[in-house]
Coordinates of C-alpha atoms and ligand atoms in Angstrom, one line a residue:
X165 CA 95.7 123.0 123.9
X166 CA 98.3 120.8 123.3
X167 CA 101.9 121.4 123.6
X168 CA 103.6 124.4 121.6
X169 CA 104.9 122.1 118.7
X170 CA 102.2 120.0 118.7
X171 CA 101.1 119.6 114.9
X172 CA 98.0 117.6 114.1
X173 CA 99.0 115.1 111.6
X174 CA 97.0 112.9 109.0
X175 CA 98.5 109.2 108.9
X176 CA 96.4 107.0 105.8
X177 CA 97.1 103.6 106.1
X178 CA 97.3 104.2 109.7
X179 CA 95.7 100.8 110.7
X180 CA 98.0 98.9 108.6
X181 CA 101.2 97.2 110.0
X182 CA 103.6 100.4 109.6
X183 CA 100.8 102.8 109.9
X184 CA 100.2 101.8 113.6
X185 CA 103.6 102.3 114.5
X186 CA 104.1 105.6 113.7
X187 CA 100.7 106.6 115.3
X188 CA 101.9 105.4 118.4
X189 CA 105.2 107.1 117.7
X190 CA 103.9 110.5 116.7
X191 CA 101.0 110.3 119.9
X192 CA 103.7 109.9 121.9
X193 CA 105.6 112.8 120.8
X194 CA 102.7 115.0 121.8
X195 CA 100.9 115.2 118.4
X196 CA 97.1 115.2 117.8
X197 CA 96.9 112.4 115.1
X198 CA 94.1 111.5 112.5
X199 CA 94.5 107.7 111.7
X200 CA 92.8 107.3 108.0
X201 CA 92.1 103.8 106.8
X202 CA 89.5 101.7 104.8
X203 CA 90.3 98.0 106.6
X204 CA 91.5 96.5 103.6
X205 CA 94.4 94.9 105.1
X206 CA 94.9 97.1 108.3
X207 CA 92.4 96.4 111.3
X208 CA 91.2 98.0 114.1
X209 CA 93.1 95.7 116.5
X210 CA 96.4 97.4 115.6
X211 CA 95.0 100.8 116.7
X212 CA 92.5 99.7 119.3
X213 CA 94.9 100.6 122.4
X214 CA 94.7 104.0 121.0
X215 CA 91.3 104.6 120.7
X216 CA 90.9 106.0 124.0
X217 CA 93.6 108.6 123.3
X218 CA 91.4 111.7 123.4
X219 CA 94.5 113.0 120.8
X220 CA 93.9 110.1 118.5
X221 CA 91.1 109.8 116.1
X222 CA 90.4 107.3 113.7
X223 CA 88.2 107.6 110.4
X224 CA 87.2 104.9 107.7
X225 CA 87.6 106.2 104.3
X226 CA 89.1 105.3 101.1
X227 CA 91.9 107.2 99.9
X228 CA 90.6 106.9 96.1
X229 CA 88.2 109.5 97.4
X230 CA 88.5 113.6 98.5
X231 CA 89.1 114.3 101.9
X232 CA 88.6 117.4 103.2
X233 CA 90.4 117.6 106.7
X234 CA 92.3 120.4 108.5
X235 CA 96.1 119.1 109.3
X236 CA 99.9 120.5 109.3
X237 CA 101.6 117.5 108.3
X238 CA 100.7 114.6 106.2
X239 CA 102.3 110.8 106.0
X240 CA 101.0 108.9 103.0
X241 CA 100.8 105.4 104.1
X242 CA 97.6 103.8 102.2
X243 CA 98.4 101.0 99.9
X244 CA 98.3 97.0 100.1
X245 CA 102.1 96.4 100.7
X246 CA 102.5 92.8 100.7
X247 CA 102.6 91.2 97.1
X248 CA 99.4 88.5 97.5
X249 CA 97.1 91.3 98.7
X250 CA 98.4 94.0 96.5
X251 CA 97.8 91.5 93.4
X252 CA 94.3 90.8 95.0
X253 CA 92.6 93.6 93.0
X254 CA 95.5 94.9 91.3
X255 CA 93.2 97.7 89.7
X256 CA 92.3 99.1 93.3
X257 CA 96.4 99.2 94.0
X258 CA 97.0 101.6 91.0
X259 CA 93.9 103.9 92.1
X260 CA 95.1 103.7 95.6
X261 CA 98.7 104.6 94.4
X262 CA 98.1 107.5 92.0
X263 CA 94.2 108.5 93.2
X264 CA 95.2 107.8 96.5
X265 CA 98.7 110.3 96.0
X266 CA 96.8 113.1 93.9
X267 CA 93.6 113.7 96.5
X268 CA 96.2 113.6 99.5
X269 CA 98.6 116.2 97.2
X270 CA 95.1 118.3 96.8
X271 CA 94.8 118.3 100.4
X272 CA 98.5 119.4 101.2
X273 CA 97.9 121.8 98.3
X274 CA 95.0 123.3 99.8
X275 CA 96.4 123.8 103.7
X276 CA 100.3 124.3 102.8
X277 CA 100.6 121.0 104.0
X278 CA 104.1 119.3 104.2
X279 CA 103.8 115.9 103.0
X280 CA 105.4 112.5 102.9
X281 CA 105.4 109.8 100.5
X282 CA 105.3 106.1 101.7
X283 CA 107.3 104.8 98.5
X284 CA 109.4 101.5 98.2
X285 CA 112.3 99.3 97.2
X286 CA 110.0 98.5 94.3
X287 CA 110.6 101.5 92.2
X288 CA 113.6 99.3 91.4
X289 CA 111.8 96.4 90.1
X290 CA 114.9 93.6 89.7
X291 CA 117.3 95.8 89.8
X292 CA 121.0 95.4 87.6
X293 CA 122.9 97.4 90.0
X294 CA 123.7 96.4 93.8
X295 CA 123.2 97.9 96.4
X296 CA 120.3 99.9 95.0
X297 CA 121.3 103.6 94.9
X298 CA 118.2 106.5 95.1
X299 CA 119.9 107.7 91.4
X300 CA 119.1 103.9 89.6
X301 CA 116.1 104.4 87.3
X302 CA 114.6 100.6 88.2
X303 CA 114.0 98.1 86.0
X304 CA 110.5 97.4 86.2
X305 CA 107.8 95.2 83.8
X306 CA 105.3 97.7 83.6
X307 CA 102.7 94.9 82.5
X308 CA 103.0 92.0 84.6
X309 CA 101.8 91.0 88.3
X310 CA 103.6 93.2 90.1
X311 CA 103.4 96.2 88.0
X312 CA 100.4 97.9 89.7
X313 CA 102.0 98.2 92.8
X314 CA 105.5 98.9 91.4
X315 CA 104.0 101.4 88.8
X316 CA 101.5 102.5 91.1
X317 CA 104.4 103.4 93.1
X318 CA 106.4 105.4 90.5
X319 CA 103.4 107.3 89.4
X320 CA 102.8 108.4 92.9
X321 CA 106.6 109.6 93.3
X322 CA 106.3 111.6 89.9
X323 CA 103.4 113.6 91.5
X324 CA 104.8 114.3 94.4
X325 CA 107.7 115.6 92.4
X326 CA 105.2 117.4 89.9
X327 CA 103.5 119.0 92.9
X328 CA 106.5 120.1 94.5
X329 CA 107.6 121.8 90.9
X330 CA 104.1 123.3 90.0
X331 CA 102.7 124.4 93.1
X332 CA 105.8 124.5 95.2
X333 CA 104.3 121.8 97.5
X334 CA 106.9 120.4 100.7
X335 CA 107.2 117.3 99.8
X336 CA 109.0 114.6 100.7
X337 CA 109.9 110.6 99.4
X338 CA 111.0 107.9 100.9
X339 CA 111.7 104.0 99.7
X340 CA 111.5 101.5 102.4
X341 CA 112.8 98.4 101.6
X342 CA 111.4 94.8 103.4
X343 CA 110.0 95.7 106.6
X344 CA 109.2 93.6 109.5
X345 CA 108.1 93.4 112.9
X346 CA 104.7 93.0 115.0
X347 CA 101.5 93.4 114.0
X348 CA 102.4 92.2 110.3
X349 CA 99.3 90.6 109.6
X350 CA 99.6 86.7 109.7
X351 CA 98.4 85.5 106.4
X352 CA 99.5 88.8 104.2
X353 CA 101.9 86.0 102.6
X354 CA 105.0 88.2 102.7
X355 CA 108.2 85.8 103.8
X356 CA 108.7 86.9 107.3
X357 CA 105.0 86.1 108.6
X358 CA 104.8 83.3 106.2
X359 CA 107.8 81.5 107.4
X360 CA 107.2 82.5 111.1
X361 CA 103.8 81.2 111.5
X362 CA 104.7 78.0 109.4
X363 CA 107.6 77.4 111.7
X364 CA 105.3 77.9 115.4
X365 CA 102.4 75.5 114.0
X366 CA 105.4 73.2 112.8
X367 CA 104.1 73.5 109.0
X368 CA 106.5 73.1 105.9
X369 CA 108.9 76.1 105.3
X370 CA 107.3 77.3 102.1
X371 CA 110.8 78.3 100.2
X372 CA 109.9 80.3 96.7
X373 CA 112.5 79.8 93.5
X374 CA 115.7 77.7 95.1
X375 CA 115.9 80.1 97.9
X376 CA 118.8 81.6 97.1
X377 CA 116.9 85.2 96.2
X378 CA 118.1 87.6 99.0
X379 CA 116.4 90.4 100.5
X380 CA 117.7 93.1 103.2
X381 CA 115.1 93.3 106.5
X382 CA 114.8 96.4 108.5
X383 CA 113.3 96.4 111.6
X384 CA 109.9 98.6 112.0
X385 CA 110.8 100.8 115.3
X386 CA 114.3 101.5 112.7
X387 CA 112.0 102.4 109.8
X388 CA 109.4 104.3 112.0
X389 CA 112.8 106.6 113.4
X390 CA 113.8 107.0 109.4
X391 CA 110.1 108.4 108.1
X392 CA 110.1 110.8 111.2
X393 CA 113.2 111.9 110.7
X394 CA 112.5 112.4 106.7
X395 CA 109.3 114.6 108.1
X396 CA 111.7 116.9 109.9
X397 CA 114.0 117.8 107.2
X398 CA 114.4 121.3 106.1
X399 CA 111.9 122.6 103.1
X400 CA 114.8 121.4 100.5
X401 CA 115.0 117.9 101.4
X402 CA 113.0 116.0 98.8
X403 CA 114.3 112.6 99.2
X404 CA 113.8 109.7 97.6
X405 CA 115.8 108.4 100.4
X406 CA 116.3 104.5 100.7
X407 CA 115.1 103.5 104.2
X408 CA 116.0 100.1 105.1
X409 CA 118.5 97.7 106.5
X410 CA 121.6 97.0 104.3
X411 CA 122.2 94.0 106.0
X412 CA 121.4 91.1 103.1
X413 CA 120.2 87.7 103.5
X414 CA 119.0 84.7 101.2
X415 CA 115.9 83.5 102.2
X416 CA 117.1 80.0 103.5
X417 CA 119.3 81.9 105.3
X418 CA 116.2 83.6 106.8
X419 CA 114.3 80.1 107.0
X420 CA 117.8 78.7 108.8
X421 CA 117.2 81.7 111.6
X422 CA 113.7 81.4 111.8
X423 CA 113.9 78.0 112.9
X424 CA 117.0 78.0 115.0
X425 CA 115.4 80.8 116.9
X426 CA 111.8 79.2 117.5
X427 CA 113.2 75.9 117.7
X428 CA 110.9 74.4 115.2
X429 CA 110.6 70.9 113.5
X430 CA 109.9 72.4 110.0
X431 CA 111.4 71.2 107.0
X432 CA 112.1 73.2 104.5
X433 CA 110.0 72.7 100.7
X434 CA 110.6 74.0 97.5
X435 CA 107.8 76.3 95.8
X436 CA 107.8 77.5 92.3
X437 CA 109.5 81.2 92.4
X438 CA 106.6 83.6 91.2
X439 CA 106.7 86.0 88.0
X440 CA 108.9 89.0 88.6
X441 CA 110.3 87.8 91.7
X442 CA 113.3 90.4 92.1
X443 CA 116.7 88.2 92.7
X444 CA 118.6 90.8 95.2
X445 CA 117.5 93.6 97.1
X446 CA 119.7 95.6 99.4
X447 CA 119.8 100.1 100.0
X448 CA 122.6 102.0 99.7
X449 CA 121.5 103.9 102.7
X450 CA 124.7 106.1 102.2
X451 CA 122.1 109.1 101.4
X452 CA 119.9 108.4 104.9
X453 CA 123.4 108.3 106.9
X454 CA 124.3 111.5 105.8
X455 CA 121.5 113.7 105.3
X456 CA 119.1 112.3 108.4
X457 CA 122.2 111.2 110.1
X458 CA 120.0 107.6 110.6
X459 CA 121.0 103.9 110.6
X460 CA 119.4 101.0 111.6
X461 CA 120.0 99.4 115.1
X462 CA 118.0 96.6 115.5
X463 CA 119.9 93.5 114.1
X464 CA 117.8 90.8 111.9
X465 CA 118.0 87.7 115.2
X466 CA 116.5 90.5 117.6
X467 CA 113.7 91.8 115.4
X468 CA 113.0 88.1 114.8
X469 CA 112.6 87.5 118.3
X470 CA 110.9 90.4 119.1
X471 CA 108.7 89.6 116.1
X472 CA 108.1 85.7 116.9
X473 CA 106.8 87.1 120.5
X474 CA 104.1 88.9 119.0
X475 CA 103.2 85.6 116.3
X476 CA 103.0 83.4 119.8
X477 CA 100.6 85.9 121.2
X478 CA 98.3 86.1 117.9
X479 CA 98.2 82.3 117.8
X480 CA 97.9 82.1 121.5
X481 CA 94.5 84.4 121.1
X482 CA 96.2 86.8 123.7
X483 CA 95.7 90.5 122.2
Ligands
NAD560 P1 99.8 97.8 105.6 O1 98.9 96.4 103.9 O2 99.8 96.5 106.6 O3 99.0 98.8 105.7 C1 98.5 99.5 104.2 C2 97.2 99.9 105.0 O4 96.6 100.8 103.9 C3 96.0 99.3 105.4 O5 95.7 99.3 106.8 C4 95.3 99.5 104.5 O6 93.7 98.4 104.9 C5 95.2 100.8 104.2 N1 94.6 101.0 102.5 C6 94.9 100.4 102.1 N2 94.0 100.6 100.7 C7 93.6 101.8 101.2 C8 92.9 102.9 100.6 N3 92.3 103.2 99.2 N4 92.6 103.9 101.6 C9 92.6 104.4 102.5 N5 93.6 103.0 103.3 C10 93.9 102.1 102.5 O7 101.1 97.6 104.6 P2 102.3 98.4 105.2 O8 103.6 97.2 105.2 O9 102.2 98.5 106.7 O10 102.8 99.4 104.6 C11 102.4 100.5 104.6 C12 103.3 101.8 103.6 O11 104.3 101.1 103.6 C13 102.7 101.0 102.1 O12 102.2 102.6 101.4 C14 103.7 100.3 101.3 O13 103.5 100.3 99.8 C15 105.1 101.0 101.9 N6 106.0 99.9 101.9 C16 105.8 99.0 102.9 C17 107.1 97.9 102.8 C18 107.4 97.1 103.9 O14 108.4 96.4 104.0 N7 106.2 96.8 104.9 C19 108.1 98.0 102.1 C20 108.1 99.2 101.1 C21 107.2 100.2 101.4
UDP561 N1 91.0 117.2 97.6 C1 90.9 116.6 98.7 N2 90.7 117.5 99.6 C2 91.4 118.8 99.8 C3 91.7 119.2 98.5 C4 91.6 118.9 97.3 O1 90.5 115.3 98.7 O2 91.2 119.5 100.4 C5 91.6 116.0 96.1 C6 90.4 117.0 95.0 O3 89.6 115.4 94.7 C7 91.3 117.3 93.5 C8 93.0 116.3 94.1 O4 92.9 116.2 95.7 O5 90.3 116.5 92.9 C9 94.0 117.1 93.4 O6 93.3 118.6 94.0 P1 94.2 120.0 93.0 O7 94.0 121.1 94.0 O8 95.7 119.3 92.7 O9 93.4 119.8 91.6 P2 91.8 120.0 91.6 O10 91.2 120.5 92.4 O11 92.0 121.2 90.1 O12 91.7 118.7 91.0
UDP562 N1 109.1 84.2 100.2 C1 109.5 83.0 100.3 N2 108.4 81.8 100.9 C2 107.1 82.6 101.3 C3 107.1 83.9 100.8 C4 107.6 84.6 100.1 O1 110.5 82.2 99.5 O2 106.6 81.9 102.1 C5 110.1 84.8 99.3 C6 109.5 85.8 97.4 O3 109.9 85.2 96.4 C7 110.7 86.4 97.7 C8 111.0 87.0 99.3 O4 111.0 85.7 100.0 O5 111.5 86.2 96.9 C9 110.4 88.6 100.0 O6 108.8 88.0 99.7 P1 107.5 89.4 100.4 O7 106.7 88.7 99.5 O8 107.7 89.1 101.6 O9 108.9 90.9 100.0 P2 108.9 91.1 98.4 O10 108.9 89.9 97.2 O11 107.9 92.3 98.2 O12 110.3 91.9 98.6

C-alpha cells in the first residue's frame, strides 16, 4: 500500500531528458510512476537508476498507438524536442504530437484522469512581440521545416482545449521555453549540448547565423518544479502558462560563457542560420508567478556548471 495521497502517474516520453527528471521527482514524492517511451530520442540509460524502485515501471510503447492502462494523472511529454531530431522524420513528429495527444486524451477521458500537455514556446514561431505572453497567437510558418513540430504542438493544444470543452476533461497546458541540464542527449544538436560538447573536446564552436539571435535558458530542476505546480492547480486552471527563465542572452554570449566555464581553447566559427530560426525568444512569466507562485531559481552559469560536469562524465565514460 502507498501513502495516502500517492497517485499512479503516467509520464509519456519519460525516458527522455525532461521526462526522466520528472519521473525522479514524482517517485521522490511517493507516487507510482509508469514511464512510457518508444526510445526514439530517450534511452533506458536515463532511467536505469530508477528500475530497481518497485514504484517505477518502464513500458516501451509508441503513443501514436492506443494505450490501455489505469492511472490517476498523465504528463504528456512524448515528442522529440531538438530541431535535428524532430526534422529527422517530420511525419512521425506530427503523428506523435497529434495522434499521441488524441490517444492520451482518450485515455484521460476513459479514466477521468487529469492530463498535462508539455507544449512549447515554438507555438509562438518567430515572434513579433517580445517578450512572449500567453495571449500572443504566434507567427508560425505552416509549411516550413519546423512546422511538423510547431503546428503539431499547436494542434495538440487545440485538442486539449476541445476535449475540455466537449468532454469536461481536466486539462492543463504549459509552454516550455528552452530548457537544459544533465541527460540532454549529447548529440541532439541543441545549442547547449552542442556547444558544451564542442568546448570539452576543444573543437570549433558552431554559431549559426551571426550569433545575435536570442534565447532564454531554464535549468531543468526549475522547469520540473513549474510542471508539478501546474499539475497541482485547481480544476479551473487550464493554462496555457509559460514556463521558462526570462533572462535572455544571445547565442554568442552563451558560447562565451561556456568557453569561460570550461576554460576551453575552442574558437567560434559561423555557419548559415537554419530556415525559420526564431530571432528572439523570452518568456513573460507573469502568469506563472501569479498562478503558480513560480519563478526560476537556478542562474544560467550555475546550471551550465552542473551540465558541463554531466557531459564531462559522459565523455569519460562514467555512469
Ligand atoms: P527528449 O527528446 O529528450 O524527450 C522526448 C521523449 O519522448 C524521448 O524519450 C522520446 O524517445 C520520446 N518519444 C518520442 N516520440 C515518441 C512516441 N511516438 N511514443 C513514445 N515516446 C516517444 O526531449 P525533452 O527535451 O525531454 O522534451 C520533452 C517534452 O518537452 C517534449 O514534448 C518537448 O516538445 C517539450 N519541450 C521541451 C523543451 C526543451 O527545451 N527541452 C522546450 C519546449 C518543449
Ligand atoms: N484511447 C486509448 N486508451 C484508452 C481510451 C482511448 O488509447 O483508454 C485512444 C483510442 O485510440 C481512441 C482515442 O484514444 O481512438 C480517442 O478516444 P476518444 O474516446 O476521444 O474517441 P474514440 O474512442 O471515439 O475514437
Ligand atoms: N544554434 C547554434 N549553434 C548550434 C546549435 C544551435 O548557433 O550548434 C542556434 C540555433 O540556430 C538557434 C539557437 O542556437 O538560434 C537555439 O537552438 P536550439 O536548437 O537549441 O533550439 P531552438 O532553436 O528550438 O530554440
